[in-house]
Amino acid sequence: MRNKILRLVGGRLIAGVGVLWGAATLTFLVLYFTPGDQAQAIVGGENAAPTPEVIAQVTAEYGLDQPWYAQYLSHLGRILHGDLGTSYRLHTPVTQAIGEQAGATLELALAAAVVGLTLSTVVALATAKRRRWIRGIASGSELVIASTPSFWLGILLLTVFSFGLRLFPATGSHGLQSLVLPALALALPIAGVLGHVLREALEEVLDEPFIVSARTRGLADLTVRLRHALRHALVPLITMTGYWVGALLGGAVITETLFTRQGIGRLLLSAVNAKDLPVVLGVVLLSAGIYVLLNLVVDLLYLVIDPRLRDAPATARPAVGGAS
Amino acid sequence: MTVLRVENLRVEFGGSPVVDGISFEVQRGECLALVGESGSGKSVTARTLVGLTGEGSRVGADELTFAGQDLTRLRERDWRGIRGGRIGFVLQDALVSLDPLRKVGKEIAEVLAAHTRLSGTERRDRVVELLAAVGVPEPELRARQLPHELSGGLRQRALIATAIAAEPELIIADEPTTALDVTIQAQVIGLLAGLKNQDRSLLIISHDLAVVARLADRVAVMKDGRIVEHGPTHRVLARPEHEYTRQLLAAIPAEHTKGTRLSGSTGSAGLAGSAGGSTPPVRRAAGDVVVRAEGIGKSFRGPDGKDRAAVQEVSFSLRAAETVGIVGESGSGKTTTARITLGLTEPDSGSVEVHGQGWAGLGSAARRALRRDIQVVYQDTLAAFDPRYTVAKVLGEALEVSGVPRKRRRERAVELLELVGLGVQHLERRPLQLSGGQRQRVAIARALAPEPAVIVCDEPVSALDVSVQAQVLDLLEDVQRETGVAYLFISHDLGVIYHACDRVLVMKDGRVVEEGTVEKVFRTPEHPYTQELIAAIPKLTAA
């Protein structure tokens, strides 16, 4: 079994290297084929008026006069050494720019994940296979919340809890207080989707004979749900959560902007506006890396949830039941 | 002392009665069997007795008492003390009745946690004791394993251990032996009989009269939600009073039914006077060898990375109009042999020839052409069809592959349906609109479409009720008489094999341990394994 896990981790890491290589190549192509002079962009964009000597110096320093394959190799080499280039706009290394913002985004993404997972799990457990009207209310509200754009939800939350009740600050990224509203704005729509998926999966499981069997042992309904049904229904839930958290860590642009929070999302937004390509490409590489990592975590969680998969062939993934 | 008393029990689902006023009682230390076919209401009755009838049901009864307690007045909280604590329940097929993600020991400990005051360590010890008590070898190891890591017999024992863990007065077992091989079945019946001797009461639900014959003191035969006959086991089996009981008993294939019809009908409708007439089915001469397997062997790589031989040195020949049975328990290599014969699995060694033509080295076109000569009918009639296809489309596709021109296909499809006792009215039905027996008839019709020389029947009647099984077995015989098709008939049911086959191969661990005519193999079995198998066949005589 240990071998199996090592094989899986090894396989995913090799695939991950492939993904990152692909992302790095893509970033190179973008830089290489961007219209306009790269040296000009490096020294300060269109508005700068560098002397020809400066341009020549930058061109030599960045190897811009080299043939494309040499440039490509040194591009990959720099990335390997953790050098993602320098921001055109901030004039600081891209790694530093991202590093300064990553903490706030990580905080927000994790808070939203915890809130979203808890909320959806509790609601799904409480409402699966209940009377028709209970399920109707639950799935109705989930549908409404899931189809509400998070910026609109954010504005509503701001209006009520910040401007109205003055419970939480409207802006900023310091302390738990400032985390509550943005985390909720991100978590609620996804909690609606996750809750729906989890309830469907639970309802499928609750019809299984081993559930009847557990009930014939005299277990309370809640025990049956928590101890027997939930674990089976977790597979589609963590699959979706993996993708969702990945997307969040790549930057929750709208939410961060709305709540004037620091974070990767806002960094990305201003970089795109300023045509600050190194930063944009740095965020692309970061996102790719995060997806590789999360995929690995999700795959390992499958093995924790369903021990049968440990004996199955390495390529097998659990069926995502009920995720419609 | 009466443990359970049921008076005029009625259960409705959405307004239609499923159980329609039945009455019975179970005494202390007694075993009552409720016997019936699918849809008779027997399982619903069992679940009603533990308050788990199901969604959308309405239950009514003049009396429903367990150990003097009125079950109709129980609240959900009260039920929890009864379920598992005072009434143990064993569901059919432990593979799906044990939580596949939890260790077997935990499932048993769960009952102890709910109904006893034992501490965690005491529970662990008791789990091991219980597993040992139900005859599970190496109980400490087994308690730490997951259901799928146990064999079918061990799983069923573990499930029984969950039901008896809290020492309930009454044990209800719903089809406790259905999915098991015959020798394992005998062991589980022995285990249940042991419980009865400990002065506990048993209520056994089964479709199989022969199984309950060994166990039950009294039998109640259910049909369409009513009990049609009720009495001591030996009397019901020896002198059945109700017509339905007599039919059920007559439908069970066994030694004495050989050469007779099981379903009580005389020939299927289509055969009586083949309506189509224009193309009489090809009648093949008896005696020509149509399939010859020579020393076939096949290994598969196990999860531990070691090769395990599924089939070794298997040889047989099959002649036109002949039925050769392969009998053996799960894992004996029956299905791998069938797949190699069908050319679906490449053997590591040996060869199979159909009409003198081997599968090995054939190109895909030649392979497809040869496939028309050897068709297959499977056990699972629902999985065998695309649920969106109508019968007309299912047969049309088979006829198209067989090279029947488009404008002749409908006519030929009707002929095939009539050959299997269905008719033109079934053409537009979809699989879900047919009963299990009708689906198996369509599967046989589809297999007959290319006018094959051989049909491989892989457990063709194992999923069917005994009366439907009887009809399908009769049909297979009629079709053979009419067309001279040969059958390679795979089954774990020795009664079915004896009834349906001319010769039989007994397989164990991938090898043929004995072969010969069914009469010889069944009457004078030579190999110890065959003797064991035959001794384990449930007999229709009371315990």
mmCIF file of C-alpha atoms in Angstrom, chain B residues 253-254 258 262 290-291 316-319 321-329 332-335 337-339 341-342 374-379 440 444 453-464 468-480 485-507 516 518 522:
data_model
loop_
_atom_site.group_PDB
_atom_site.id
_atom_site.type_symbol
_atom_site.label_atom_id
_atom_site.label_comp_id
_atom_site.label_asym_id
_atom_site.label_seq_id
_atom_site.Cartn_x
_atom_site.Cartn_y
_atom_site.Cartn_z
ATOM 1 C CA PRO B 253 -34.896 -28.339 -10.888
ATOM 2 C CA ALA B 254 -33.249 -31.425 -9.428
ATOM 3 C CA LYS B 258 -34.624 -34.436 -15.443
ATOM 4 C CA LEU B 262 -40.625 -27.706 -14.867
ATOM 5 C CA VAL B 290 -19.014 -27.688 -32.686
ATOM 6 C CA VAL B 291 -16.610 -26.501 -29.996
ATOM 7 C CA PHE B 316 -13.763 -30.262 -23.404
ATOM 8 C CA SER B 317 -15.766 -30.783 -26.533
ATOM 9 C CA LEU B 318 -19.320 -29.812 -27.265
ATOM 10 C CA ARG B 319 -21.466 -31.483 -29.909
ATOM 11 C CA ALA B 321 -27.755 -30.411 -29.791
ATOM 12 C CA GLU B 322 -25.800 -31.193 -26.649
ATOM 13 C CA THR B 323 -25.671 -29.341 -23.329
ATOM 14 C CA VAL B 324 -22.457 -29.418 -21.367
ATOM 15 C CA GLY B 325 -22.527 -27.917 -17.899
ATOM 16 C CA ILE B 326 -19.685 -26.290 -16.018
ATOM 17 C CA VAL B 327 -20.312 -26.275 -12.307
ATOM 18 C CA GLY B 328 -18.140 -24.804 -9.595
ATOM 19 C CA GLU B 329 -18.090 -22.200 -6.873
ATOM 20 C CA SER B 332 -13.332 -21.748 -9.763
ATOM 21 C CA GLY B 333 -12.655 -20.461 -13.281
ATOM 22 C CA LYS B 334 -16.087 -21.030 -14.847
ATOM 23 C CA THR B 335 -16.471 -17.543 -16.256
ATOM 24 C CA THR B 337 -13.428 -20.605 -19.339
ATOM 25 C CA ALA B 338 -16.566 -19.135 -20.888
ATOM 26 C CA ARG B 339 -14.757 -15.968 -21.971
ATOM 27 C CA THR B 341 -14.447 -20.122 -25.364
ATOM 28 C CA LEU B 342 -16.188 -16.999 -26.658
ATOM 29 C CA ILE B 374 -21.086 -18.704 -30.802
ATOM 30 C CA GLN B 375 -23.441 -16.462 -28.850
ATOM 31 C CA VAL B 376 -23.881 -15.733 -25.167
ATOM 32 C CA VAL B 377 -26.664 -15.240 -22.610
ATOM 33 C CA TYR B 378 -25.742 -13.669 -19.286
ATOM 34 C CA GLN B 379 -27.168 -13.692 -15.788
ATOM 35 C CA GLN B 440 -34.051 -13.318 -20.449
ATOM 36 C CA ILE B 444 -32.113 -15.773 -25.820
ATOM 37 C CA ALA B 453 -24.166 -23.365 -33.433
ATOM 38 C CA VAL B 454 -23.479 -22.710 -29.757
ATOM 39 C CA ILE B 455 -24.864 -20.511 -27.023
ATOM 40 C CA VAL B 456 -22.784 -19.991 -23.907
ATOM 41 C CA CYS B 457 -25.228 -19.594 -21.033
ATOM 42 C CA ASP B 458 -23.435 -17.914 -18.094
ATOM 43 C CA GLU B 459 -25.672 -18.384 -15.043
ATOM 44 C CA PRO B 460 -28.728 -17.704 -17.219
ATOM 45 C CA VAL B 461 -31.330 -18.418 -14.534
ATOM 46 C CA SER B 462 -29.515 -17.450 -11.335
ATOM 47 C CA ALA B 463 -31.239 -14.101 -10.961
ATOM 48 C CA LEU B 464 -34.727 -15.457 -11.628
ATOM 49 C CA VAL B 468 -39.598 -18.097 -13.984
ATOM 50 C CA GLN B 469 -36.399 -20.133 -13.890
ATOM 51 C CA ALA B 470 -38.504 -23.176 -14.661
ATOM 52 C CA GLN B 471 -40.004 -21.502 -17.731
ATOM 53 C CA VAL B 472 -36.608 -20.365 -19.020
ATOM 54 C CA LEU B 473 -35.070 -23.820 -18.532
ATOM 55 C CA ASP B 474 -38.015 -25.370 -20.394
ATOM 56 C CA LEU B 475 -37.602 -22.793 -23.143
ATOM 57 C CA LEU B 476 -33.888 -23.526 -23.560
ATOM 58 C CA GLU B 477 -34.746 -27.187 -23.962
ATOM 59 C CA ASP B 478 -37.475 -26.440 -26.537
ATOM 60 C CA VAL B 479 -35.143 -24.210 -28.520
ATOM 61 C CA GLN B 480 -32.485 -26.885 -28.544
ATOM 62 C CA VAL B 485 -28.098 -25.496 -30.927
ATOM 63 C CA ALA B 486 -25.522 -26.644 -28.377
ATOM 64 C CA TYR B 487 -25.268 -25.055 -24.928
ATOM 65 C CA LEU B 488 -22.254 -24.510 -22.745
ATOM 66 C CA PHE B 489 -24.173 -24.067 -19.519
ATOM 67 C CA ILE B 490 -22.453 -22.405 -16.581
ATOM 68 C CA SER B 491 -24.061 -22.504 -13.184
ATOM 69 C CA HIS B 492 -23.271 -22.761 -9.497
ATOM 70 C CA ASP B 493 -26.627 -24.499 -8.956
ATOM 71 C CA LEU B 494 -26.220 -28.240 -9.123
ATOM 72 C CA GLY B 495 -29.957 -28.837 -9.365
ATOM 73 C CA VAL B 496 -30.132 -26.655 -12.475
ATOM 74 C CA ILE B 497 -27.095 -28.395 -13.972
ATOM 75 C CA TYR B 498 -28.510 -31.839 -13.317
ATOM 76 C CA HIS B 499 -31.801 -30.897 -14.860
ATOM 77 C CA ALA B 500 -30.503 -29.106 -17.918
ATOM 78 C CA CYS B 501 -27.256 -30.819 -18.939
ATOM 79 C CA ASP B 502 -26.167 -33.994 -20.672
ATOM 80 C CA ARG B 503 -22.582 -33.884 -19.463
ATOM 81 C CA VAL B 504 -20.918 -31.829 -16.766
ATOM 82 C CA LEU B 505 -17.434 -30.563 -15.885
ATOM 83 C CA VAL B 506 -16.830 -29.915 -12.199
ATOM 84 C CA MET B 507 -14.309 -27.098 -11.725
ATOM 85 C CA GLY B 516 -18.849 -37.232 -17.234
ATOM 86 C CA VAL B 518 -24.628 -35.882 -15.179
ATOM 87 C CA PHE B 522 -24.137 -36.931 -9.511
#
